[in-house]
Amino acid sequence: MTESAGGGRDAKAVSRFVESFAAQLVEAGMARMPARVFAALLASDEGVMTAAELGEQLRISPAAVSGAVRYLAQQHMVSREREPGSRRERYRVHGDQWYEALTNREAVIKRWEGALREGVSSLGADTPAGRRMAETLAFFEFVEVEIVEMMERWRAHREKTFGRG
């Protein structure tokens, strides 16, 4: 592991953490390379690394870094930025990445709700399949409200605990 362990930390311990946390993300459904890249960024002191640094630390190809970062950016878990005075990109993980990733799910839930409403209408609300669709729709409507309320509580808790982000 390179300098990204920094601050006198044990590079092997940091590497073990990155691989362990990545394995947990994979178990939860994330693809392996994005999980490893995300964990490496999260574990870096600055929260910013170049493709070359990620490739060196994780011993993966530039193509693997590129694909992983593309996925993570689409999920709002990392952002891309230009290195000052360079054409090289840096990838940043933010303190609010979980908030962003979860709130980004709201759009997905809305689309699912629309599809489920159509399903209830198409199948008939009084059929077994239509009732199943209606219950699924009700679940996502419930989750949507809960996410909004939970995010409001999180913002207040985060400000109280960590100050303004």
mmCIF file of N, CA and C in Angstrom, residues 19-134:
data_model
loop_
_atom_site.group_PDB
_atom_site.id
_atom_site.type_symbol
_atom_site.label_atom_id
_atom_site.label_comp_id
_atom_site.label_asym_id
_atom_site.label_seq_id
_atom_site.Cartn_x
_atom_site.Cartn_y
_atom_site.Cartn_z
ATOM 1 N N GLU A 19 -10.024 -4.266 2.261
ATOM 2 C CA GLU A 19 -10.519 -5.527 1.697
ATOM 3 C C GLU A 19 -11.688 -6.083 2.512
ATOM 4 N N SER A 20 -11.642 -5.927 3.819
ATOM 5 C CA SER A 20 -12.719 -6.419 4.671
ATOM 6 C C SER A 20 -14.008 -5.621 4.446
ATOM 7 N N PHE A 21 -13.900 -4.297 4.417
ATOM 8 C CA PHE A 21 -15.079 -3.470 4.203
ATOM 9 C C PHE A 21 -15.625 -3.686 2.797
ATOM 10 N N ALA A 22 -14.729 -3.800 1.827
ATOM 11 C CA ALA A 22 -15.164 -4.071 0.453
ATOM 12 C C ALA A 22 -15.931 -5.391 0.393
ATOM 13 N N ALA A 23 -15.460 -6.396 1.108
ATOM 14 C CA ALA A 23 -16.149 -7.689 1.134
ATOM 15 C C ALA A 23 -17.553 -7.537 1.711
ATOM 16 N N GLN A 24 -17.710 -6.685 2.718
ATOM 17 C CA GLN A 24 -19.037 -6.436 3.286
ATOM 18 C C GLN A 24 -19.943 -5.761 2.257
ATOM 19 N N LEU A 25 -19.396 -4.816 1.503
ATOM 20 C CA LEU A 25 -20.174 -4.145 0.460
ATOM 21 C C LEU A 25 -20.577 -5.131 -0.636
ATOM 22 N N VAL A 26 -19.651 -6.023 -0.991
ATOM 23 C CA VAL A 26 -19.954 -7.044 -2.009
ATOM 24 C C VAL A 26 -21.066 -7.953 -1.503
ATOM 25 N N GLU A 27 -20.977 -8.342 -0.256
ATOM 26 C CA GLU A 27 -22.013 -9.198 0.327
ATOM 27 C C GLU A 27 -23.378 -8.511 0.303
ATOM 28 N N ALA A 28 -23.368 -7.173 0.385
ATOM 29 C CA ALA A 28 -24.619 -6.408 0.365
ATOM 30 C C ALA A 28 -25.112 -6.150 -1.055
ATOM 31 N N GLY A 29 -24.318 -6.566 -2.066
ATOM 32 C CA GLY A 29 -24.794 -6.455 -3.442
ATOM 33 C C GLY A 29 -23.989 -5.566 -4.365
ATOM 34 N N MET A 30 -22.958 -4.891 -3.872
ATOM 35 C CA MET A 30 -22.140 -4.041 -4.732
ATOM 36 C C MET A 30 -21.131 -4.912 -5.480
ATOM 37 N N ALA A 31 -20.811 -4.529 -6.704
ATOM 38 C CA ALA A 31 -19.788 -5.248 -7.473
ATOM 39 C C ALA A 31 -18.427 -5.100 -6.783
ATOM 40 N N ARG A 32 -17.559 -6.068 -6.991
ATOM 41 C CA ARG A 32 -16.289 -6.142 -6.257
ATOM 42 C C ARG A 32 -15.376 -4.933 -6.482
ATOM 43 N N MET A 33 -15.137 -4.559 -7.734
ATOM 44 C CA MET A 33 -14.196 -3.454 -7.991
ATOM 45 C C MET A 33 -14.702 -2.120 -7.447
ATOM 46 N N PRO A 34 -15.966 -1.751 -7.694
ATOM 47 C CA PRO A 34 -16.448 -0.509 -7.077
ATOM 48 C C PRO A 34 -16.356 -0.548 -5.552
ATOM 49 N N ALA A 35 -16.613 -1.695 -4.962
ATOM 50 C CA ALA A 35 -16.527 -1.817 -3.506
ATOM 51 C C ALA A 35 -15.100 -1.574 -3.027
ATOM 52 N N ARG A 36 -14.132 -2.133 -3.707
ATOM 53 C CA ARG A 36 -12.729 -1.954 -3.311
ATOM 54 C C ARG A 36 -12.286 -0.508 -3.499
ATOM 55 N N VAL A 37 -12.664 0.097 -4.623
ATOM 56 C CA VAL A 37 -12.286 1.491 -4.880
ATOM 57 C C VAL A 37 -12.939 2.398 -3.842
ATOM 58 N N PHE A 38 -14.208 2.187 -3.559
ATOM 59 C CA PHE A 38 -14.897 3.012 -2.573
ATOM 60 C C PHE A 38 -14.247 2.875 -1.201
ATOM 61 N N ALA A 39 -13.960 1.657 -0.793
ATOM 62 C CA ALA A 39 -13.335 1.431 0.513
ATOM 63 C C ALA A 39 -11.957 2.089 0.586
ATOM 64 N N ALA A 40 -11.195 2.023 -0.499
ATOM 65 C CA ALA A 40 -9.871 2.658 -0.517
ATOM 66 C C ALA A 40 -9.994 4.175 -0.380
ATOM 67 N N LEU A 41 -10.923 4.765 -1.098
ATOM 68 C CA LEU A 41 -11.130 6.213 -0.985
ATOM 69 C C LEU A 41 -11.596 6.589 0.417
ATOM 70 N N LEU A 42 -12.499 5.829 0.955
ATOM 71 C CA LEU A 42 -13.029 6.095 2.284
ATOM 72 C C LEU A 42 -11.930 6.016 3.338
ATOM 73 N N ALA A 43 -10.986 5.103 3.148
ATOM 74 C CA ALA A 43 -9.912 4.902 4.121
ATOM 75 C C ALA A 43 -8.746 5.861 3.941
ATOM 76 N N SER A 44 -8.727 6.620 2.843
ATOM 77 C CA SER A 44 -7.620 7.559 2.631
ATOM 78 C C SER A 44 -7.868 8.823 3.439
ATOM 79 N N ASP A 45 -6.798 9.398 4.002
ATOM 80 C CA ASP A 45 -6.951 10.576 4.847
ATOM 81 C C ASP A 45 -7.631 11.727 4.133
ATOM 82 N N GLU A 46 -7.238 11.990 2.898
ATOM 83 C CA GLU A 46 -7.812 13.121 2.166
ATOM 84 C C GLU A 46 -9.134 12.780 1.503
ATOM 85 N N GLY A 47 -9.428 11.500 1.335
ATOM 86 C CA GLY A 47 -10.648 11.106 0.648
ATOM 87 C C GLY A 47 -10.575 11.359 -0.840
ATOM 88 N N VAL A 48 -9.360 11.563 -1.351
ATOM 89 C CA VAL A 48 -9.131 11.875 -2.765
ATOM 90 C C VAL A 48 -7.945 11.061 -3.250
ATOM 91 N N MET A 49 -8.116 10.418 -4.418
ATOM 92 C CA MET A 49 -7.007 9.682 -5.021
ATOM 93 C C MET A 49 -7.136 9.755 -6.536
ATOM 94 N N THR A 50 -6.016 9.613 -7.216
ATOM 95 C CA THR A 50 -6.024 9.539 -8.677
ATOM 96 C C THR A 50 -6.218 8.081 -9.084
ATOM 97 N N ALA A 51 -6.488 7.877 -10.346
ATOM 98 C CA ALA A 51 -6.620 6.518 -10.865
ATOM 99 C C ALA A 51 -5.326 5.742 -10.657
ATOM 100 N N ALA A 52 -4.198 6.417 -10.876
ATOM 101 C CA ALA A 52 -2.909 5.746 -10.708
ATOM 102 C C ALA A 52 -2.705 5.311 -9.254
ATOM 103 N N GLU A 53 -3.069 6.181 -8.315
ATOM 104 C CA GLU A 53 -2.921 5.832 -6.902
ATOM 105 C C GLU A 53 -3.840 4.670 -6.521
ATOM 106 N N LEU A 54 -5.070 4.722 -7.009
ATOM 107 C CA LEU A 54 -6.000 3.623 -6.726
ATOM 108 C C LEU A 54 -5.498 2.317 -7.336
ATOM 109 N N GLY A 55 -5.038 2.392 -8.583
ATOM 110 C CA GLY A 55 -4.527 1.200 -9.249
ATOM 111 C C GLY A 55 -3.348 0.597 -8.516
ATOM 112 N N GLU A 56 -2.438 1.465 -8.067
ATOM 113 C CA GLU A 56 -1.253 0.989 -7.350
ATOM 114 C C GLU A 56 -1.640 0.388 -6.000
ATOM 115 N N GLN A 57 -2.487 1.080 -5.255
ATOM 116 C CA GLN A 57 -2.870 0.603 -3.927
ATOM 117 C C GLN A 57 -3.620 -0.719 -4.002
ATOM 118 N N LEU A 58 -4.548 -0.814 -4.945
ATOM 119 C CA LEU A 58 -5.397 -1.993 -5.028
ATOM 120 C C LEU A 58 -4.857 -3.063 -5.966
ATOM 121 N N ARG A 59 -3.775 -2.727 -6.666
ATOM 122 C CA ARG A 59 -3.166 -3.629 -7.649
ATOM 123 C C ARG A 59 -4.194 -4.037 -8.702
ATOM 124 N N ILE A 60 -4.820 -3.007 -9.309
ATOM 125 C CA ILE A 60 -5.804 -3.235 -10.365
ATOM 126 C C ILE A 60 -5.460 -2.374 -11.569
ATOM 127 N N SER A 61 -6.001 -2.723 -12.705
ATOM 128 C CA SER A 61 -5.700 -2.021 -13.954
ATOM 129 C C SER A 61 -6.420 -0.681 -14.025
ATOM 130 N N PRO A 62 -5.908 0.231 -14.875
ATOM 131 C CA PRO A 62 -6.609 1.497 -15.094
ATOM 132 C C PRO A 62 -8.045 1.290 -15.579
ATOM 133 N N ALA A 63 -8.278 0.276 -16.386
ATOM 134 C CA ALA A 63 -9.627 -0.010 -16.876
ATOM 135 C C ALA A 63 -10.542 -0.411 -15.717
ATOM 136 N N ALA A 64 -10.029 -1.176 -14.779
ATOM 137 C CA ALA A 64 -10.823 -1.580 -13.616
ATOM 138 C C ALA A 64 -11.164 -0.367 -12.754
ATOM 139 N N VAL A 65 -10.195 0.542 -12.581
ATOM 140 C CA VAL A 65 -10.445 1.776 -11.826
ATOM 141 C C VAL A 65 -11.516 2.597 -12.531
ATOM 142 N N SER A 66 -11.376 2.753 -13.839
ATOM 143 C CA SER A 66 -12.315 3.551 -14.618
ATOM 144 C C SER A 66 -13.744 3.021 -14.506
ATOM 145 N N GLY A 67 -13.903 1.729 -14.663
ATOM 146 C CA GLY A 67 -15.233 1.123 -14.566
ATOM 147 C C GLY A 67 -15.821 1.270 -13.168
ATOM 148 N N ALA A 68 -14.988 1.083 -12.159
ATOM 149 C CA ALA A 68 -15.454 1.199 -10.778
ATOM 150 C C ALA A 68 -15.879 2.626 -10.466
ATOM 151 N N VAL A 69 -15.075 3.590 -10.895
ATOM 152 C CA VAL A 69 -15.384 4.993 -10.632
ATOM 153 C C VAL A 69 -16.643 5.417 -11.385
ATOM 154 N N ARG A 70 -16.809 4.938 -12.590
ATOM 155 C CA ARG A 70 -18.017 5.262 -13.367
ATOM 156 C C ARG A 70 -19.254 4.806 -12.594
ATOM 157 N N TYR A 71 -19.234 3.584 -12.097
ATOM 158 C CA TYR A 71 -20.351 3.056 -11.318
ATOM 159 C C TYR A 71 -20.572 3.896 -10.054
ATOM 160 N N LEU A 72 -19.502 4.161 -9.314
ATOM 161 C CA LEU A 72 -19.622 4.906 -8.056
ATOM 162 C C LEU A 72 -20.133 6.325 -8.289
ATOM 163 N N ALA A 73 -19.706 6.956 -9.377
ATOM 164 C CA ALA A 73 -20.189 8.303 -9.699
ATOM 165 C C ALA A 73 -21.673 8.266 -10.031
ATOM 166 N N GLN A 74 -22.118 7.259 -10.761
ATOM 167 C CA GLN A 74 -23.542 7.122 -11.089
ATOM 168 C C GLN A 74 -24.388 6.930 -9.835
ATOM 169 N N GLN A 75 -23.804 6.319 -8.830
ATOM 170 C CA GLN A 75 -24.515 6.079 -7.571
ATOM 171 C C GLN A 75 -24.342 7.242 -6.590
ATOM 172 N N HIS A 76 -23.648 8.303 -7.024
ATOM 173 C CA HIS A 76 -23.396 9.486 -6.195
ATOM 174 C C HIS A 76 -22.580 9.151 -4.951
ATOM 175 N N MET A 77 -21.689 8.185 -5.084
ATOM 176 C CA MET A 77 -20.846 7.805 -3.960
ATOM 177 C C MET A 77 -19.461 8.426 -4.063
ATOM 178 N N VAL A 78 -19.053 8.830 -5.251
ATOM 179 C CA VAL A 78 -17.801 9.565 -5.452
ATOM 180 C C VAL A 78 -18.042 10.637 -6.494
ATOM 181 N N SER A 79 -17.157 11.620 -6.507
ATOM 182 C CA SER A 79 -17.217 12.637 -7.552
ATOM 183 C C SER A 79 -15.856 12.707 -8.231
ATOM 184 N N ARG A 80 -15.880 13.201 -9.452
ATOM 185 C CA ARG A 80 -14.643 13.384 -10.225
ATOM 186 C C ARG A 80 -14.290 14.854 -10.190
ATOM 187 N N GLU A 81 -12.990 15.124 -10.143
ATOM 188 C CA GLU A 81 -12.521 16.504 -10.229
ATOM 189 C C GLU A 81 -11.171 16.516 -10.922
ATOM 190 N N ARG A 82 -10.871 17.615 -11.561
ATOM 191 C CA ARG A 82 -9.577 17.752 -12.240
ATOM 192 C C ARG A 82 -8.516 18.145 -11.233
ATOM 193 N N GLU A 83 -7.357 17.547 -11.389
ATOM 194 C CA GLU A 83 -6.213 17.935 -10.586
ATOM 195 C C GLU A 83 -5.776 19.314 -11.071
ATOM 196 N N PRO A 84 -5.594 20.289 -10.193
ATOM 197 C CA PRO A 84 -5.212 21.638 -10.636
ATOM 198 C C PRO A 84 -3.969 21.613 -11.537
ATOM 199 N N GLY A 85 -4.080 22.264 -12.691
ATOM 200 C CA GLY A 85 -2.966 22.355 -13.638
ATOM 201 C C GLY A 85 -2.668 21.064 -14.374
ATOM 202 N N SER A 86 -3.600 20.130 -14.362
ATOM 203 C CA SER A 86 -3.362 18.836 -14.984
ATOM 204 C C SER A 86 -4.632 18.368 -15.690
ATOM 205 N N ARG A 87 -4.464 17.435 -16.614
ATOM 206 C CA ARG A 87 -5.609 16.809 -17.258
ATOM 207 C C ARG A 87 -6.060 15.575 -16.478
ATOM 208 N N ARG A 88 -5.283 15.241 -15.476
ATOM 209 C CA ARG A 88 -5.562 14.046 -14.682
ATOM 210 C C ARG A 88 -6.751 14.272 -13.744
ATOM 211 N N GLU A 89 -7.605 13.266 -13.636
ATOM 212 C CA GLU A 89 -8.744 13.353 -12.740
ATOM 213 C C GLU A 89 -8.409 12.756 -11.388
ATOM 214 N N ARG A 90 -9.053 13.320 -10.376
ATOM 215 C CA ARG A 90 -8.990 12.766 -9.033
ATOM 216 C C ARG A 90 -10.406 12.357 -8.671
ATOM 217 N N TYR A 91 -10.496 11.377 -7.802
ATOM 218 C CA TYR A 91 -11.795 10.872 -7.380
ATOM 219 C C TYR A 91 -11.940 11.128 -5.890
ATOM 220 N N ARG A 92 -13.067 11.690 -5.516
ATOM 221 C CA ARG A 92 -13.284 12.117 -4.132
ATOM 222 C C ARG A 92 -14.508 11.432 -3.544
ATOM 223 N N VAL A 93 -14.347 10.984 -2.310
ATOM 224 C CA VAL A 93 -15.481 10.504 -1.526
ATOM 225 C C VAL A 93 -15.776 11.614 -0.521
ATOM 226 N N HIS A 94 -17.045 11.903 -0.316
ATOM 227 C CA HIS A 94 -17.446 12.984 0.574
ATOM 228 C C HIS A 94 -18.010 12.412 1.864
ATOM 229 N N GLY A 95 -18.046 13.233 2.890
ATOM 230 C CA GLY A 95 -18.597 12.799 4.169
ATOM 231 C C GLY A 95 -20.078 12.476 4.069
ATOM 232 N N ASP A 96 -20.746 13.058 3.087
ATOM 233 C CA ASP A 96 -22.182 12.835 2.961
ATOM 234 C C ASP A 96 -22.527 11.827 1.872
ATOM 235 N N GLN A 97 -21.582 10.959 1.511
ATOM 236 C CA GLN A 97 -21.823 10.025 0.413
ATOM 237 C C GLN A 97 -22.988 9.085 0.702
ATOM 238 N N TRP A 98 -23.171 8.687 1.940
ATOM 239 C CA TRP A 98 -24.281 7.783 2.253
ATOM 240 C C TRP A 98 -25.604 8.521 2.094
ATOM 241 N N TYR A 99 -25.632 9.759 2.548
ATOM 242 C CA TYR A 99 -26.829 10.576 2.390
ATOM 243 C C TYR A 99 -27.172 10.724 0.909
ATOM 244 N N GLU A 100 -26.160 11.082 0.112
ATOM 245 C CA GLU A 100 -26.379 11.275 -1.325
ATOM 246 C C GLU A 100 -26.829 9.978 -1.996
ATOM 247 N N ALA A 101 -26.195 8.888 -1.656
ATOM 248 C CA ALA A 101 -26.551 7.614 -2.277
ATOM 249 C C ALA A 101 -27.975 7.206 -1.910
ATOM 250 N N LEU A 102 -28.343 7.416 -0.662
ATOM 251 C CA LEU A 102 -29.685 7.032 -0.236
ATOM 252 C C LEU A 102 -30.748 7.948 -0.825
ATOM 253 N N THR A 103 -30.491 9.258 -0.810
ATOM 254 C CA THR A 103 -31.497 10.166 -1.367
ATOM 255 C C THR A 103 -31.606 9.985 -2.872
ATOM 256 N N ASN A 104 -30.548 9.568 -3.529
ATOM 257 C CA ASN A 104 -30.610 9.280 -4.962
ATOM 258 C C ASN A 104 -31.569 8.115 -5.235
ATOM 259 N N ARG A 105 -31.758 7.260 -4.262
ATOM 260 C CA ARG A 105 -32.664 6.128 -4.409
ATOM 261 C C ARG A 105 -34.113 6.582 -4.500
ATOM 262 N N GLU A 106 -34.402 7.790 -4.023
ATOM 263 C CA GLU A 106 -35.777 8.293 -4.086
ATOM 264 C C GLU A 106 -36.301 8.293 -5.519
ATOM 265 N N ALA A 107 -35.467 8.700 -6.472
ATOM 266 C CA ALA A 107 -35.892 8.717 -7.878
ATOM 267 C C ALA A 107 -36.195 7.298 -8.355
ATOM 268 N N VAL A 108 -35.388 6.346 -7.933
ATOM 269 C CA VAL A 108 -35.613 4.946 -8.310
ATOM 270 C C VAL A 108 -36.930 4.464 -7.704
ATOM 271 N N ILE A 109 -37.147 4.777 -6.442
ATOM 272 C CA ILE A 109 -38.386 4.361 -5.775
ATOM 273 C C ILE A 109 -39.595 4.968 -6.480
ATOM 274 N N LYS A 110 -39.500 6.227 -6.875
ATOM 275 C CA LYS A 110 -40.610 6.875 -7.605
ATOM 276 C C LYS A 110 -40.919 6.112 -8.894
ATOM 277 N N ARG A 111 -39.880 5.718 -9.629
ATOM 278 C CA ARG A 111 -40.092 4.968 -10.874
ATOM 279 C C ARG A 111 -40.742 3.627 -10.584
ATOM 280 N N TRP A 112 -40.292 2.955 -9.522
ATOM 281 C CA TRP A 112 -40.887 1.675 -9.147
ATOM 282 C C TRP A 112 -42.349 1.863 -8.781
ATOM 283 N N GLU A 113 -42.641 2.937 -8.051
ATOM 284 C CA GLU A 113 -44.028 3.193 -7.669
ATOM 285 C C GLU A 113 -44.899 3.359 -8.916
ATOM 286 N N GLY A 114 -44.406 4.103 -9.909
ATOM 287 C CA GLY A 114 -45.156 4.285 -11.150
ATOM 288 C C GLY A 114 -45.416 2.964 -11.851
ATOM 289 N N ALA A 115 -44.384 2.127 -11.916
ATOM 290 C CA ALA A 115 -44.533 0.822 -12.559
ATOM 291 C C ALA A 115 -45.505 -0.055 -11.782
ATOM 292 N N LEU A 116 -45.448 -0.004 -10.456
ATOM 293 C CA LEU A 116 -46.350 -0.814 -9.641
ATOM 294 C C LEU A 116 -47.792 -0.337 -9.766
ATOM 295 N N ARG A 117 -48.005 0.973 -9.822
ATOM 296 C CA ARG A 117 -49.363 1.493 -10.037
ATOM 297 C C ARG A 117 -49.931 0.963 -11.348
ATOM 298 N N GLU A 118 -49.088 0.984 -12.376
ATOM 299 C CA GLU A 118 -49.501 0.461 -13.678
ATOM 300 C C GLU A 118 -49.816 -1.031 -13.566
ATOM 301 N N GLY A 119 -48.993 -1.749 -12.799
ATOM 302 C CA GLY A 119 -49.219 -3.177 -12.593
ATOM 303 C C GLY A 119 -50.543 -3.447 -11.907
ATOM 304 N N VAL A 120 -50.857 -2.674 -10.866
ATOM 305 C CA VAL A 120 -52.131 -2.840 -10.161
ATOM 306 C C VAL A 120 -53.285 -2.600 -11.127
ATOM 307 N N SER A 121 -53.149 -1.535 -11.910
ATOM 308 C CA SER A 121 -54.199 -1.204 -12.874
ATOM 309 C C SER A 121 -54.341 -2.290 -13.936
ATOM 310 N N SER A 122 -53.234 -2.758 -14.448
ATOM 311 C CA SER A 122 -53.256 -3.774 -15.511
ATOM 312 C C SER A 122 -53.764 -5.115 -15.016
ATOM 313 N N LEU A 123 -53.350 -5.502 -13.818
ATOM 314 C CA LEU A 123 -53.695 -6.819 -13.294
ATOM 315 C C LEU A 123 -55.063 -6.849 -12.616
ATOM 316 N N GLY A 124 -55.501 -5.666 -12.199
ATOM 317 C CA GLY A 124 -56.761 -5.588 -11.465
ATOM 318 C C GLY A 124 -56.505 -5.665 -9.979
ATOM 319 N N ALA A 125 -56.953 -4.655 -9.248
ATOM 320 C CA ALA A 125 -56.705 -4.573 -7.805
ATOM 321 C C ALA A 125 -57.344 -5.712 -7.033
ATOM 322 N N ASP A 126 -58.345 -6.354 -7.617
ATOM 323 C CA ASP A 126 -59.058 -7.425 -6.910
ATOM 324 C C ASP A 126 -58.498 -8.818 -7.204
ATOM 325 N N THR A 127 -57.426 -8.899 -8.010
ATOM 326 C CA THR A 127 -56.816 -10.204 -8.279
ATOM 327 C C THR A 127 -55.696 -10.446 -7.268
ATOM 328 N N PRO A 128 -55.303 -11.700 -7.072
ATOM 329 C CA PRO A 128 -54.184 -11.969 -6.151
ATOM 330 C C PRO A 128 -52.911 -11.224 -6.566
ATOM 331 N N ALA A 129 -52.580 -11.220 -7.855
ATOM 332 C CA ALA A 129 -51.374 -10.521 -8.321
ATOM 333 C C ALA A 129 -51.524 -9.012 -8.116
ATOM 334 N N GLY A 130 -52.710 -8.479 -8.393
ATOM 335 C CA GLY A 130 -52.959 -7.054 -8.211
ATOM 336 C C GLY A 130 -52.838 -6.641 -6.752
ATOM 337 N N ARG A 131 -53.347 -7.478 -5.844
ATOM 338 C CA ARG A 131 -53.216 -7.192 -4.408
ATOM 339 C C ARG A 131 -51.756 -7.231 -3.977
ATOM 340 N N ARG A 132 -50.993 -8.192 -4.518
ATOM 341 C CA ARG A 132 -49.559 -8.272 -4.216
ATOM 342 C C ARG A 132 -48.857 -7.013 -4.693
ATOM 343 N N MET A 133 -49.194 -6.575 -5.898
ATOM 344 C CA MET A 133 -48.613 -5.335 -6.441
ATOM 345 C C MET A 133 -48.995 -4.140 -5.574
ATOM 346 N N ALA A 134 -50.260 -4.084 -5.154
ATOM 347 C CA ALA A 134 -50.726 -2.969 -4.318
ATOM 348 C C ALA A 134 -49.987 -2.944 -2.984
#
